[in-house]
Amino acid sequence: MKNALVIGATGGIGAALSAHMESDGWGVTKWSRASGFDICDEACIQQVVDTCDQTFDLVVIATGILDPDDTPEKSLAAISAERFEQVMRVNALGPALVLKHLRKIIPKNRPAKVIALSARVGSIGDNALGGWYSYRASKAALNQIVRTASVELGRSFPNLCVVSYHPGTVETRFTAKYSDRYLTVPPNEAAKNLGRVIDGLSAKDTGTFIDWAGKSIPW
């Protein structure tokens, strides 16, 4: 049996993905705030990793925050230093800390995959609308962290694939305000899409930014 780790397993996408992987025969370990895992607390991350007695063929970092008030900034005037820092901590620093400690729980002698949930709005090359400053910046930072980590980890783990992944606009409480403007998919469909993309990934894809259809997204 292959083993998967879902970080953020109580969120809309994380919960759906966990259920999908279990139905597909995977052994799934779930880390979330509900289980005492704080992605922004390095001491917590290290403690959980150090007490983990297995390695994982798949790690999905499904954590994230749109905005503390669910109202992304539409203009420079709306930027709040406190809110900006919080979004950056959750969306960029948290996954970076996970990647820092990841080598302890991924195998060296067989293929493994690490998926960090990003967003198309984190693309600098695909930004024609503006707005959403902290969310865009945090996902762009996450993409750079994933790209850089893929280079470093690839030196010790040649069979590892590390990617940033855009799941589309998924129907969760975070997107409820915007569902009338964007095509949305239910969490279970988003989980199936991600499962299909995961199946097609290999080490040659490491360091890429891809969407739910497996297509490359500009950085």
Short mmCIF file of C-alpha atoms in Angstrom, two decimals:
data_model
loop_
_atom_site.label_atom_id
_atom_site.label_comp_id
_atom_site.label_asym_id
_atom_site.label_seq_id
_atom_site.Cartn_x
_atom_site.Cartn_y
_atom_site.Cartn_z
CA MET A 1 0.00 0.00 0.00
CA LYS A 2 1.23 3.48 -0.85
CA ASN A 3 1.18 6.12 1.86
CA ALA A 4 -0.02 9.70 1.49
CA LEU A 5 0.25 12.62 3.88
CA VAL A 6 -2.33 15.38 3.59
CA ILE A 7 -1.45 18.56 5.48
CA GLY A 8 -4.57 20.65 5.94
CA ALA A 9 -6.80 17.60 5.87
CA THR A 10 -9.83 19.31 7.41
CA GLY A 11 -10.13 21.98 4.71
CA GLY A 12 -12.44 21.63 1.74
CA ILE A 13 -9.82 20.35 -0.68
CA GLY A 14 -7.78 18.49 1.92
CA ALA A 15 -10.76 16.55 3.26
CA ALA A 16 -12.00 15.65 -0.22
CA LEU A 17 -8.53 14.58 -1.32
CA SER A 18 -8.07 12.43 1.79
CA ALA A 19 -11.36 10.65 1.11
CA HIS A 20 -10.49 10.21 -2.57
CA MET A 21 -7.06 8.74 -1.82
CA GLU A 22 -8.50 6.36 0.78
CA SER A 23 -11.12 5.15 -1.68
CA ASP A 24 -8.29 4.56 -4.14
CA GLY A 25 -6.51 2.25 -1.72
CA TRP A 26 -3.94 4.64 -0.25
CA GLY A 27 -3.03 4.74 3.41
CA VAL A 28 -3.69 8.37 4.35
CA THR A 29 -2.20 10.27 7.28
CA LYS A 30 -3.94 13.56 8.08
CA TRP A 31 -2.31 16.54 9.76
CA SER A 32 -4.30 19.68 10.52
CA ARG A 33 -5.03 22.18 13.25
CA ALA A 34 -7.67 19.75 14.48
CA SER A 35 -4.93 17.19 15.14
CA GLY A 36 -2.63 19.78 16.74
CA PHE A 37 -0.52 20.59 13.69
CA ASP A 38 0.31 24.28 13.21
CA ILE A 39 1.99 24.96 9.87
CA CYS A 40 3.30 28.32 11.09
CA ASP A 41 4.96 26.89 14.22
CA GLU A 42 8.31 25.31 13.35
CA ALA A 43 8.69 23.65 16.75
CA CYS A 44 5.32 21.97 16.23
CA ILE A 45 6.26 20.85 12.72
CA GLN A 46 9.57 19.41 13.90
CA GLN A 47 7.95 17.58 16.81
CA VAL A 48 5.28 15.99 14.59
CA VAL A 49 7.84 15.00 11.94
CA ASP A 50 10.29 13.61 14.52
CA THR A 51 7.59 11.37 16.00
CA CYS A 52 6.42 10.12 12.60
CA ASP A 53 7.50 6.52 12.06
CA GLN A 54 6.89 6.19 8.31
CA THR A 55 7.78 7.71 4.96
CA PHE A 56 5.29 8.94 2.40
CA ASP A 57 5.03 8.36 -1.34
CA LEU A 58 2.90 11.49 -1.60
CA VAL A 59 2.77 14.68 0.47
CA VAL A 60 0.11 17.28 -0.28
CA ILE A 61 0.34 20.69 1.39
CA ALA A 62 -3.30 21.76 1.20
CA THR A 63 -3.18 24.65 3.65
CA GLY A 64 -3.86 28.26 2.78
CA ILE A 65 -5.69 31.46 3.54
CA LEU A 66 -7.34 33.91 1.17
CA ASP A 67 -7.42 36.81 3.61
CA PRO A 68 -8.04 37.01 7.38
CA ASP A 69 -11.34 38.79 6.64
CA ASP A 70 -12.04 36.95 3.36
CA THR A 71 -11.84 40.33 1.60
CA PRO A 72 -8.69 40.47 -0.57
CA GLU A 73 -7.36 43.97 -1.25
CA LYS A 74 -8.65 45.57 -4.43
CA SER A 75 -6.20 48.47 -4.23
CA LEU A 76 -2.92 49.56 -2.66
CA ALA A 77 -4.90 51.72 -0.25
CA ALA A 78 -6.50 48.60 1.22
CA ILE A 79 -3.20 46.95 2.22
CA SER A 80 -2.82 46.28 5.94
CA ALA A 81 0.63 45.30 7.20
CA GLU A 82 -0.80 42.94 9.81
CA ARG A 83 -3.11 41.14 7.37
CA PHE A 84 -0.41 41.01 4.69
CA GLU A 85 2.05 39.39 7.10
CA GLN A 86 -0.52 36.83 8.21
CA VAL A 87 -1.30 35.77 4.63
CA MET A 88 2.41 35.48 3.84
CA ARG A 89 3.03 33.40 6.98
CA VAL A 90 0.27 30.91 6.21
CA ASN A 91 0.67 30.67 2.43
CA ALA A 92 4.43 30.94 2.00
CA LEU A 93 6.38 30.57 5.24
CA GLY A 94 4.32 27.61 6.49
CA PRO A 95 4.91 25.44 3.40
CA ALA A 96 8.60 26.49 3.44
CA LEU A 97 8.93 25.18 6.99
CA VAL A 98 7.27 21.91 5.99
CA LEU A 99 9.68 21.54 3.06
CA LYS A 100 12.58 22.26 5.43
CA HIS A 101 11.75 19.18 7.51
CA LEU A 102 10.40 17.05 4.70
CA ARG A 103 13.52 15.00 3.97
CA LYS A 104 12.92 13.01 7.17
CA ILE A 105 9.64 11.55 5.90
CA ILE A 106 10.16 10.98 2.17
CA PRO A 107 11.89 7.92 0.68
CA LYS A 108 15.22 8.03 -1.14
CA ASN A 109 14.99 4.68 -2.88
CA ARG A 110 11.66 5.07 -4.68
CA PRO A 111 9.63 7.79 -6.43
CA ALA A 112 7.82 10.32 -4.26
CA LYS A 113 5.74 13.42 -4.97
CA VAL A 114 5.17 16.65 -3.06
CA ILE A 115 2.28 18.86 -4.13
CA ALA A 116 1.86 22.38 -2.75
CA LEU A 117 -1.52 23.93 -3.49
CA SER A 118 -0.91 27.29 -5.11
CA ALA A 119 -3.17 29.45 -7.31
CA ARG A 120 -3.10 30.84 -10.82
CA VAL A 121 -3.29 34.37 -9.38
CA GLY A 122 0.20 33.75 -8.03
CA SER A 123 1.48 33.89 -11.60
CA ILE A 124 3.28 37.15 -12.35
CA GLY A 125 3.14 36.48 -16.09
CA ASP A 126 -0.61 35.84 -16.04
CA ASN A 127 -1.67 38.89 -14.02
CA ALA A 128 -3.81 41.24 -16.10
CA LEU A 129 -6.42 42.19 -13.49
CA GLY A 130 -4.40 43.43 -10.51
CA GLY A 131 -5.73 43.51 -6.96
CA TRP A 132 -5.51 40.77 -4.32
CA TYR A 133 -2.05 41.99 -3.31
CA SER A 134 -1.26 39.81 -0.32
CA TYR A 135 -2.78 36.64 -1.77
CA ARG A 136 -1.04 37.07 -5.12
CA ALA A 137 2.27 37.88 -3.44
CA SER A 138 2.03 34.94 -1.05
CA LYS A 139 1.32 32.45 -3.83
CA ALA A 140 4.10 33.90 -6.01
CA ALA A 141 6.42 33.47 -3.02
CA LEU A 142 5.19 29.90 -2.55
CA ASN A 143 5.92 29.15 -6.21
CA GLN A 144 9.49 30.41 -5.84
CA ILE A 145 9.94 28.38 -2.64
CA VAL A 146 8.69 25.23 -4.39
CA ARG A 147 10.92 25.84 -7.42
CA THR A 148 13.99 26.45 -5.26
CA ALA A 149 13.28 23.50 -2.95
CA SER A 150 12.88 21.22 -5.96
CA VAL A 151 16.46 22.02 -6.97
CA GLU A 152 17.91 21.43 -3.51
CA LEU A 153 15.91 18.32 -2.66
CA GLY A 154 16.53 16.88 -6.11
CA ARG A 155 20.23 16.57 -5.31
CA SER A 156 19.53 14.09 -2.50
CA PHE A 157 16.25 12.67 -3.76
CA PRO A 158 16.61 12.10 -7.52
CA ASN A 159 13.24 10.33 -7.71
CA LEU A 160 11.35 13.20 -6.07
CA CYS A 161 8.85 15.44 -7.84
CA VAL A 162 7.97 18.76 -6.16
CA VAL A 163 5.37 20.97 -7.86
CA SER A 164 3.08 23.94 -7.31
CA TYR A 165 -0.49 23.09 -8.26
CA HIS A 166 -3.50 25.23 -9.15
CA PRO A 167 -6.71 23.27 -8.40
CA GLY A 168 -9.06 25.75 -10.07
CA THR A 169 -11.67 27.68 -8.13
CA VAL A 170 -13.02 25.15 -5.67
CA GLU A 171 -16.36 25.53 -3.90
CA THR A 172 -15.35 26.32 -0.32
CA ARG A 173 -16.30 29.02 2.16
CA PHE A 174 -13.28 31.01 0.97
CA THR A 175 -14.62 31.25 -2.58
CA ALA A 176 -18.31 31.67 -1.80
CA LYS A 177 -18.18 35.42 -2.44
CA TYR A 178 -16.68 34.94 -5.89
CA SER A 179 -18.51 31.88 -7.19
CA ASP A 180 -20.78 34.01 -9.40
CA ARG A 181 -17.74 35.36 -11.29
CA TYR A 182 -15.66 32.24 -11.74
CA LEU A 183 -16.30 28.69 -12.87
CA THR A 184 -16.13 26.61 -9.70
CA VAL A 185 -15.86 22.88 -9.04
CA PRO A 186 -16.98 20.95 -5.95
CA PRO A 187 -14.20 19.66 -3.66
CA ASN A 188 -14.72 16.01 -4.64
CA GLU A 189 -14.24 16.87 -8.33
CA ALA A 190 -11.16 18.94 -7.50
CA ALA A 191 -9.81 15.94 -5.58
CA LYS A 192 -10.35 13.64 -8.58
CA ASN A 193 -8.59 16.14 -10.85
CA LEU A 194 -5.63 16.31 -8.49
CA GLY A 195 -5.51 12.52 -8.23
CA ARG A 196 -5.36 12.26 -12.02
CA VAL A 197 -2.56 14.84 -12.24
CA ILE A 198 -0.62 13.11 -9.46
CA ASP A 199 -0.77 9.83 -11.36
CA GLY A 200 0.87 11.46 -14.37
CA LEU A 201 3.73 13.16 -12.53
CA SER A 202 7.30 11.93 -12.38
CA ALA A 203 10.69 13.30 -11.32
CA LYS A 204 11.09 15.01 -14.70
CA ASP A 205 8.21 17.34 -13.76
CA THR A 206 9.81 18.59 -10.57
CA GLY A 207 9.96 22.33 -10.08
CA THR A 208 6.96 23.10 -12.30
CA PHE A 209 3.74 25.06 -11.80
CA ILE A 210 0.76 23.20 -13.23
CA ASP A 211 -3.02 23.39 -13.18
CA TRP A 212 -5.84 20.91 -12.63
CA ALA A 213 -5.63 19.82 -16.27
CA GLY A 214 -1.91 19.12 -16.02
CA LYS A 215 -1.04 22.19 -18.11
CA SER A 216 1.90 24.46 -17.33
CA ILE A 217 1.19 27.93 -15.87
CA PRO A 218 3.55 30.89 -16.50
CA TRP A 219 5.58 31.94 -13.50
#
